[in-house]
């Protein structure tokens, strides 16, 4: 039987209500995510882990506002409020998240000059996090994803998982989205078209 893993995406304080880049209802999914963790054979978490002054922060681009875009060497980049700064309370996992059974925590976005949505690759789509190799070495061929936010880090992780050859599903009831300029519908469609099972 194929081994499977649960990948919990960015369940951090800054993405929950009261945080610097809060996703509406982000904290509501914690009990659902905890149940998924309890039932999973393998659990992996991702953690946004930005240095201060990260290039994806609007504050690093004079005259630019959050949610505007800039062109970076790797393509178009949405600018965000400062969030998940390394070592800050906002970068910590939600206090009610029962994550201690996780076998691996993938930190992403720690390179100052490039953002990282996906659990598998930086936003240049070439620099790997090492997750695909880890899963293969562990004999894991099927992944389920949940967490924050549906239309950014969850969706890009799911698309990369499929591209890397993993059977991939997203538990939509255990996700919440940002929906920036229609991004939720667009990314849901992209996931479905790519062969991601949406459950």
CSV table of C-alpha atoms in Angstrom, one decimal:
chain,number,residue,atom,x,y,z
A,1,UNK,CA,0.0,0.0,0.0
A,2,UNK,CA,1.3,3.4,-0.9
A,3,UNK,CA,2.6,5.5,2.0
A,4,UNK,CA,0.8,8.8,2.4
A,5,UNK,CA,1.6,12.0,4.3
A,6,UNK,CA,-0.3,15.0,5.6
A,7,UNK,CA,1.3,18.4,4.8
A,8,UNK,CA,0.1,21.2,7.1
A,9,UNK,CA,0.8,24.5,5.5
A,10,UNK,CA,1.7,27.6,7.5
A,11,UNK,CA,-0.6,27.3,10.5
A,12,UNK,CA,1.1,30.3,12.1
A,13,UNK,CA,-0.1,33.2,14.3
A,14,UNK,CA,0.5,35.9,11.7
A,15,UNK,CA,-1.9,34.1,9.3
A,16,UNK,CA,-4.7,33.8,11.9
A,17,UNK,CA,-7.0,36.6,13.2
A,18,UNK,CA,-5.0,39.2,15.1
A,19,UNK,CA,-1.9,38.4,13.1
A,20,UNK,CA,0.0,40.6,10.7
A,21,UNK,CA,-1.4,39.0,7.6
A,22,UNK,CA,-4.6,37.4,8.9
A,23,UNK,CA,-6.6,35.0,6.8
A,24,UNK,CA,-10.3,35.4,7.7
A,25,UNK,CA,-11.3,32.4,9.7
A,26,UNK,CA,-7.8,31.0,9.8
A,27,UNK,CA,-8.1,29.9,13.4
A,28,UNK,CA,-11.4,28.1,12.8
A,29,UNK,CA,-9.7,25.3,11.0
A,30,UNK,CA,-7.3,24.4,13.9
A,31,UNK,CA,-9.6,21.7,15.4
A,32,UNK,CA,-10.1,20.2,11.9
A,33,UNK,CA,-6.3,20.2,11.2
A,34,UNK,CA,-5.7,18.6,14.6
A,35,UNK,CA,-8.1,15.7,13.8
A,36,UNK,CA,-6.3,15.2,10.4
A,37,UNK,CA,-2.9,15.2,12.3
A,38,UNK,CA,-4.2,12.6,14.7
A,39,UNK,CA,-5.3,10.3,11.9
A,40,UNK,CA,-2.1,10.7,9.7
A,41,UNK,CA,0.7,8.2,9.5
A,42,UNK,CA,3.2,10.9,8.5
A,43,UNK,CA,2.9,14.6,9.3
A,44,UNK,CA,5.0,17.4,7.8
A,45,UNK,CA,4.6,21.1,8.5
A,46,UNK,CA,5.7,24.2,6.7
A,47,UNK,CA,6.6,27.4,8.4
A,48,UNK,CA,7.0,30.8,6.7
A,49,UNK,CA,10.4,32.1,8.1
A,50,UNK,CA,11.3,35.5,6.7
A,51,UNK,CA,14.3,37.5,7.7
A,52,UNK,CA,13.5,41.2,8.6
A,53,UNK,CA,13.5,43.3,5.5
A,54,UNK,CA,12.5,40.5,3.2
A,55,UNK,CA,12.1,41.4,-0.5
A,56,UNK,CA,8.4,40.4,-0.5
A,57,UNK,CA,7.5,42.9,2.2
A,58,UNK,CA,6.0,46.2,0.9
A,59,UNK,CA,8.0,48.0,3.5
A,60,UNK,CA,11.1,47.0,1.6
A,61,UNK,CA,9.9,48.9,-1.5
A,62,UNK,CA,9.5,52.7,-1.0
A,63,UNK,CA,6.3,54.0,-2.5
A,64,UNK,CA,4.7,50.6,-2.8
A,65,UNK,CA,1.7,49.4,-0.7
A,66,UNK,CA,0.8,45.9,0.5
A,67,UNK,CA,-0.9,43.7,-2.2
A,68,UNK,CA,0.6,45.7,-5.1
A,69,UNK,CA,3.0,43.8,-7.3
A,70,UNK,CA,6.6,44.3,-8.4
A,71,UNK,CA,8.7,42.5,-10.9
A,72,UNK,CA,11.5,40.5,-9.4
A,73,UNK,CA,14.2,38.5,-11.2
A,74,UNK,CA,12.0,35.4,-10.9
A,75,UNK,CA,8.8,37.1,-12.1
A,76,UNK,CA,5.9,39.0,-10.7
A,77,UNK,CA,5.7,39.2,-6.9
A,78,UNK,CA,2.8,40.3,-4.7
A,79,UNK,CA,4.0,42.5,-1.9
A,80,UNK,CA,2.8,41.7,1.6
A,81,UNK,CA,2.7,43.3,5.1
A,82,UNK,CA,5.7,42.3,7.2
A,83,UNK,CA,4.8,38.8,8.5
A,84,UNK,CA,6.3,35.6,10.0
A,85,UNK,CA,9.7,37.3,10.8
A,86,UNK,CA,12.2,34.8,12.1
A,87,UNK,CA,11.9,34.3,15.8
A,88,UNK,CA,8.9,36.5,16.2
A,89,UNK,CA,5.6,35.4,18.0
A,90,UNK,CA,3.9,35.8,14.6
A,91,UNK,CA,6.1,33.2,13.1
A,92,UNK,CA,5.1,30.6,15.8
A,93,UNK,CA,2.6,27.9,15.1
A,94,UNK,CA,-0.9,28.6,16.4
A,95,UNK,CA,-0.9,27.7,20.1
A,96,UNK,CA,-3.8,25.3,19.8
A,97,UNK,CA,-2.2,23.4,16.9
A,98,UNK,CA,-1.2,19.9,18.1
A,99,UNK,CA,1.9,19.6,15.8
A,100,UNK,CA,4.4,17.8,18.0
A,101,UNK,CA,4.0,14.5,16.1
A,102,UNK,CA,5.4,16.1,13.0
A,103,UNK,CA,8.4,14.3,11.5
A,104,UNK,CA,9.6,17.3,9.6
A,105,UNK,CA,9.2,21.1,9.6
A,106,UNK,CA,10.1,22.8,6.2
A,107,UNK,CA,11.0,26.4,6.7
A,108,UNK,CA,10.5,28.6,3.6
A,109,UNK,CA,11.0,32.2,2.6
A,110,UNK,CA,14.3,32.5,4.5
A,111,UNK,CA,16.2,33.7,1.5
A,112,UNK,CA,16.0,37.5,1.6
A,113,UNK,CA,15.8,38.0,-2.2
A,114,UNK,CA,13.1,35.5,-3.1
A,115,UNK,CA,9.7,34.6,-1.7
A,116,UNK,CA,8.5,31.0,-1.2
A,117,UNK,CA,4.8,30.0,-1.4
A,118,UNK,CA,5.2,26.3,-2.2
A,119,UNK,CA,6.4,23.6,0.2
A,120,UNK,CA,8.5,22.2,-2.7
A,121,UNK,CA,10.1,25.2,-4.4
A,122,UNK,CA,10.9,28.8,-4.0
A,123,UNK,CA,9.0,31.2,-6.2
A,124,UNK,CA,11.5,30.9,-9.0
A,125,UNK,CA,10.1,27.3,-9.4
A,126,UNK,CA,13.7,26.1,-9.6
A,127,UNK,CA,15.2,26.2,-6.1
A,128,UNK,CA,14.0,23.2,-4.2
A,129,UNK,CA,13.2,23.0,-0.5
A,130,UNK,CA,14.2,19.3,-0.4
A,131,UNK,CA,10.7,18.1,0.5
A,132,UNK,CA,10.3,16.0,-2.7
A,133,UNK,CA,13.5,14.1,-2.1
A,134,UNK,CA,12.6,13.6,1.6
A,135,UNK,CA,9.2,12.1,0.6
A,136,UNK,CA,10.7,9.8,-2.0
A,137,UNK,CA,13.4,8.6,0.4
A,138,UNK,CA,10.7,7.8,2.9
A,139,UNK,CA,8.7,5.9,0.3
A,140,UNK,CA,5.8,8.4,0.4
A,141,UNK,CA,3.9,8.7,-2.8
A,142,UNK,CA,0.6,10.3,-1.8
A,143,UNK,CA,0.1,13.7,0.0
A,144,UNK,CA,-2.8,15.5,1.5
A,145,UNK,CA,-2.6,19.2,2.2
A,146,UNK,CA,-4.4,21.6,4.5
A,147,UNK,CA,-3.8,25.0,6.1
A,148,UNK,CA,-3.3,28.6,5.0
A,149,UNK,CA,-3.9,30.0,2.6
A,150,UNK,CA,-5.9,28.0,0.1
A,151,UNK,CA,-5.1,30.2,-2.9
A,152,UNK,CA,-1.5,30.8,-2.2
A,153,UNK,CA,0.8,28.5,-0.2
A,154,UNK,CA,-1.6,25.5,-0.2
A,155,UNK,CA,-2.4,25.8,-3.9
A,156,UNK,CA,1.2,26.3,-5.1
A,157,UNK,CA,2.3,23.4,-2.9
A,158,UNK,CA,-0.4,21.2,-4.4
A,159,UNK,CA,0.5,22.1,-7.9
A,160,UNK,CA,4.2,21.4,-7.3
A,161,UNK,CA,3.3,18.1,-5.6
A,162,UNK,CA,1.5,16.9,-8.7
A,163,UNK,CA,4.3,18.1,-11.0
A,164,UNK,CA,6.7,16.1,-8.8
A,165,UNK,CA,4.7,13.0,-9.4
A,166,UNK,CA,2.8,12.7,-6.1
A,167,UNK,CA,-0.8,11.7,-5.8
A,168,UNK,CA,-2.2,14.9,-4.3
A,169,UNK,CA,-5.4,16.0,-2.5
A,170,UNK,CA,-6.4,19.2,-0.7
A,171,UNK,CA,-8.8,19.0,2.2
A,172,UNK,CA,-10.7,22.3,1.5
A,173,UNK,CA,-12.6,22.2,4.8
A,174,UNK,CA,-9.3,22.4,6.6
A,175,UNK,CA,-8.1,25.4,4.6
A,176,UNK,CA,-9.0,29.1,4.4
A,177,UNK,CA,-8.2,31.5,1.5
A,178,UNK,CA,-7.3,35.1,1.0
A,179,UNK,CA,-9.2,35.6,-2.3
A,180,UNK,CA,-7.0,38.5,-3.6
A,181,UNK,CA,-8.6,39.8,-6.8
A,182,UNK,CA,-10.4,36.5,-7.5
A,183,UNK,CA,-7.4,34.3,-6.6
A,184,UNK,CA,-9.4,31.7,-4.8
A,185,UNK,CA,-11.6,30.7,-7.8
A,186,UNK,CA,-8.6,30.9,-10.1
A,187,UNK,CA,-6.3,28.8,-8.0
A,188,UNK,CA,-9.1,26.3,-7.2
A,189,UNK,CA,-9.6,25.9,-11.0
A,190,UNK,CA,-5.8,25.5,-11.6
A,191,UNK,CA,-5.6,22.8,-8.9
A,192,UNK,CA,-8.6,20.9,-10.3
A,193,UNK,CA,-7.2,21.1,-13.9
A,194,UNK,CA,-3.8,19.9,-12.7
A,195,UNK,CA,-5.3,16.7,-11.2
A,196,UNK,CA,-5.4,17.7,-7.6
A,197,UNK,CA,-8.2,16.0,-5.8
A,198,UNK,CA,-10.3,18.6,-3.9
A,199,UNK,CA,-12.1,17.0,-0.9
